[in-house]
Structure formats: structure tokens, C-alpha cells
XYZ file of C-alpha atoms in Angstrom:
216
model
C 8.630 -5.750 8.420
C 6.208 -8.428 9.594
C 2.615 -8.521 8.389
C 1.374 -7.883 11.932
C 3.295 -4.572 11.949
C 1.958 -3.590 8.538
C -1.625 -4.493 9.383
C -1.464 -2.774 12.770
C -0.228 0.402 11.080
C -3.129 0.440 8.619
C -5.635 -0.583 11.300
C -4.436 2.140 13.676
C -4.493 4.982 11.169
C -7.095 3.913 8.585
C -9.486 1.677 10.514
C -12.888 2.733 11.797
C -12.265 4.915 14.900
C -15.441 3.507 16.495
C -13.975 -0.014 16.321
C -10.291 0.748 16.909
C -10.392 -0.426 20.530
C -12.349 -3.559 19.760
C -10.581 -6.651 18.418
C -13.843 -7.681 16.786
C -13.298 -4.868 14.298
C -9.922 -6.164 13.164
C -11.196 -9.184 11.170
C -13.744 -6.957 9.458
C -11.033 -4.479 8.470
C -8.737 -7.310 7.355
C -11.422 -8.674 5.021
C -12.102 -5.157 3.770
C -8.435 -4.737 2.790
C -8.527 -8.066 0.964
C -11.709 -7.022 -0.880
C -9.860 -3.920 -2.085
C -7.129 -5.922 -3.813
C -9.364 -8.501 -5.529
C -10.126 -7.759 -9.173
C -13.592 -7.702 -10.687
C -14.614 -11.282 -11.628
C -13.319 -12.199 -15.078
C -14.259 -15.869 -15.428
C -17.337 -18.021 -14.850
C -15.638 -19.552 -11.806
C -14.981 -16.102 -10.349
C -18.555 -15.017 -11.126
C -19.842 -18.049 -9.217
C -17.542 -17.333 -6.269
C -18.710 -13.718 -6.221
C -22.371 -14.793 -6.218
C -21.696 -17.204 -3.353
C -19.712 -14.598 -1.417
C -16.543 -16.681 -1.699
C -14.424 -14.429 -3.895
C -12.625 -13.335 -0.725
C -11.224 -16.576 0.770
C -11.413 -15.076 4.264
C -15.037 -13.922 4.140
C -16.374 -17.016 5.923
C -13.454 -17.612 8.231
C -13.939 -17.327 11.980
C -12.871 -14.046 13.573
C -10.441 -15.723 15.961
C -8.447 -17.190 13.055
C -8.315 -13.853 11.233
C -7.192 -12.122 14.419
C -4.282 -14.555 14.523
C -3.295 -13.486 11.011
C -3.510 -9.860 12.123
C -1.291 -10.247 15.195
C 1.169 -12.579 13.501
C 0.599 -15.695 15.589
C -0.479 -17.571 12.446
C 0.730 -16.880 8.878
C -1.704 -16.519 6.019
C -1.850 -20.015 4.445
C 0.096 -20.595 1.226
C -3.071 -21.724 -0.551
C -4.922 -18.501 0.296
C -1.958 -16.350 -0.753
C -1.720 -18.138 -4.113
C -5.464 -17.797 -4.657
C -5.378 -14.070 -3.971
C -2.365 -13.506 -6.216
C -4.205 -15.255 -9.055
C -7.067 -12.770 -8.744
C -5.282 -9.652 -7.592
C -6.311 -6.317 -9.105
C -4.157 -3.430 -10.307
C -4.466 -2.029 -6.784
C -6.424 1.120 -7.621
C -9.049 0.669 -4.891
C -6.413 -0.148 -2.287
C -4.222 2.761 -3.386
C -7.174 5.171 -3.310
C -8.108 3.966 0.179
C -4.678 5.025 1.428
C -4.316 8.181 -0.650
C -7.730 9.502 0.390
C -7.251 8.834 4.088
C -7.168 11.791 6.469
C -3.981 13.884 6.081
C -2.819 12.969 9.586
C -3.299 9.271 8.868
C -1.302 9.477 5.630
C 1.511 11.304 7.365
C 1.627 8.750 10.185
C 1.676 5.801 7.755
C 4.406 7.459 5.720
C 6.519 8.097 8.806
C 6.077 4.513 10.002
C 7.192 3.156 6.634
C 10.183 5.469 6.570
C 11.125 4.260 10.043
C 11.198 0.769 8.501
C 13.447 2.183 5.745
C 10.886 1.933 2.947
C 11.354 4.529 0.236
C 8.065 6.407 0.224
C 6.837 9.920 -0.489
C 3.477 11.615 -0.125
C 2.659 11.021 -3.785
C 3.766 7.355 -3.770
C 2.262 6.346 -0.415
C -0.748 4.399 -1.691
C 1.246 2.650 -4.401
C 3.988 1.633 -1.970
C 1.422 0.248 0.495
C -0.148 -1.826 -2.283
C 3.273 -3.141 -3.327
C 3.978 -4.104 0.279
C 0.627 -5.900 0.508
C 1.373 -7.777 -2.703
C 4.897 -8.563 -1.499
C 3.469 -10.099 1.688
C 1.234 -12.388 -0.363
C 4.237 -13.505 -2.402
C 6.155 -14.170 0.808
C 3.287 -16.168 2.354
C 2.949 -18.138 -0.892
C 6.559 -19.227 -0.467
C 6.300 -19.916 3.255
C 8.045 -16.695 4.310
C 6.682 -13.904 6.489
C 8.874 -10.790 6.289
C 8.946 -8.051 3.660
C 12.038 -5.878 3.261
C 12.394 -2.511 1.504
C 14.204 -4.114 -1.421
C 11.168 -6.351 -2.010
C 9.077 -3.392 -3.154
C 11.583 -1.162 -4.912
C 11.286 -0.534 -8.627
C 14.306 0.347 -10.715
C 12.401 3.024 -12.641
C 11.280 4.822 -9.485
C 14.829 4.728 -8.106
C 16.242 6.043 -11.375
C 13.748 8.899 -11.524
C 14.402 9.832 -7.896
C 18.174 9.733 -8.281
C 18.067 11.934 -11.360
C 16.055 14.573 -9.520
C 18.238 14.315 -6.413
C 21.453 14.862 -8.323
C 19.896 17.823 -10.136
C 19.890 19.602 -6.757
C 23.136 18.044 -5.421
C 21.183 15.939 -2.853
C 20.195 19.097 -0.962
C 16.918 20.935 -0.539
C 17.077 23.962 -2.876
C 15.168 26.042 -0.294
C 16.855 25.281 3.034
C 20.021 23.420 2.065
C 19.235 20.372 4.242
C 20.239 16.926 3.007
C 17.432 15.152 1.158
C 18.528 11.669 2.230
C 19.234 10.210 5.640
C 21.372 7.263 6.624
C 19.503 4.187 7.834
C 20.823 0.998 9.351
C 21.513 -0.669 6.023
C 20.485 1.827 3.367
C 19.434 5.408 2.753
C 16.011 6.768 3.672
C 14.142 9.377 1.648
C 13.772 12.639 3.531
C 11.853 14.371 0.780
C 8.657 14.258 -1.274
C 8.468 14.444 -5.061
C 5.373 16.390 -6.058
C 3.999 16.564 -9.591
C 3.369 20.204 -10.526
C 1.191 18.916 -13.371
C -0.655 15.910 -11.846
C -0.871 12.696 -13.884
C -4.148 11.407 -12.434
C -6.571 14.064 -13.666
C -9.855 13.467 -15.470
C -10.429 15.090 -18.869
C -12.108 18.198 -17.433
C -9.298 18.754 -14.932
C -6.662 18.199 -17.623
C -8.198 20.979 -19.700
C -8.043 23.395 -16.749
C -4.436 22.526 -15.948
C -3.460 22.810 -19.611
C -4.594 26.455 -19.592
C -2.540 27.140 -16.466
C 0.510 25.433 -17.943
C 0.317 27.478 -21.146
C 0.237 30.659 -19.142
C 3.437 29.886 -17.193
């Protein structure tokens, strides 16, 4: 996948509908995505950059240049990629942006990623998108431009998925359909793994779910 494809997917399904037909909105959305992956300032240098509005290296760049990054006619410079990677966050804001998009947008993004053979489910969508974004920065840092599914896979996620798949003999326990599909060079997930007891609850929600769990 090229960055232009990834950005266009997010812009199409998560961008401001009022600006979706206007290329002037693309640089603004691009900078917004970058803001989401930058951590809170942790050093005096970062504090100074934040005060000057320079924490995001693209904030003062001309729109025409950013549009070229968006459409793939110019790669993100190595220097900018390295700078962002040195200040990248844990991805929570970026992940939440994806996970709290409209249901139709999430479904469309998930389907697009699956078409590109990325292993993604409804529950992992935001995390996978953040890993892809981070993978692109690592590629740009090294003078490369493409991100492949294997660039964002984690062994633990694969192990967990395989264990659950083999528990049901690779078939849906309800309809009997195969849970994996054959892609060009690897298998594609045709299923979603859903946590019955969510792992992202606040303390009040945990208490409510604990009562439900005890009663089952």
C-alpha cells in the first residue's frame, strides 16, 4: 500500500464531509492526523516547539507541498519522518479517532484494508491504522514508500487469532462458513474477534460488567 492510498482512504471516510470535495481541506486533515500521533511535550525543546506552533513539522508548510504528500507525488522527507518518530505517542488519540468514526466509515476502512490483505477486525481497526501510519514513517525515514501487511503484523496477535481459529476448526460456529479467505500472497481474515468482557472500560463500567459476569 502506498501512503497516497492510505491517506485517501482516511480522508474519504473520516475527513470533514463539508471539505471532502475541496483539495484545500486535505492539507488541514493531513496536519490533523499528524497532530494525533505526536506525544505531549516531554522536554524543554518540545515545550518551546509547542509554544511556537512547531511541534508538528508540517504546520507551517504550504498547502501545495502537503497536497503532494497526500497524492504521492512527493514522499514525506526523511528528516520529517525521523523527527515525528522521535516524538510519536502511544497512538491513543489516533486510534480513538478511527474507532469512534461513524459505523459506516469504520466498515469501509476495514474493508479497504482487507482488500489490501491487512489482517484487521472491528476491534483492532484503530490499532492497525496507527501501526500502518507508524510503519509509513519508518519507511519514509529509510527512503522507502510502501507498507506491506507483514510490516504491521504482531506475533502475539497472530498467535491469539490462530488459537481461537483452531478452536472452531477455522469455521464459523454459527453458519459453517470458512473464517479465512485466500489472498494473492497470504490469507485474509474474514471474521471479527469481539471481547465479551471489554478491556477498555473505566472503573465504573468495570464494576457493572463484573456484576454481569458473576451472574453468567
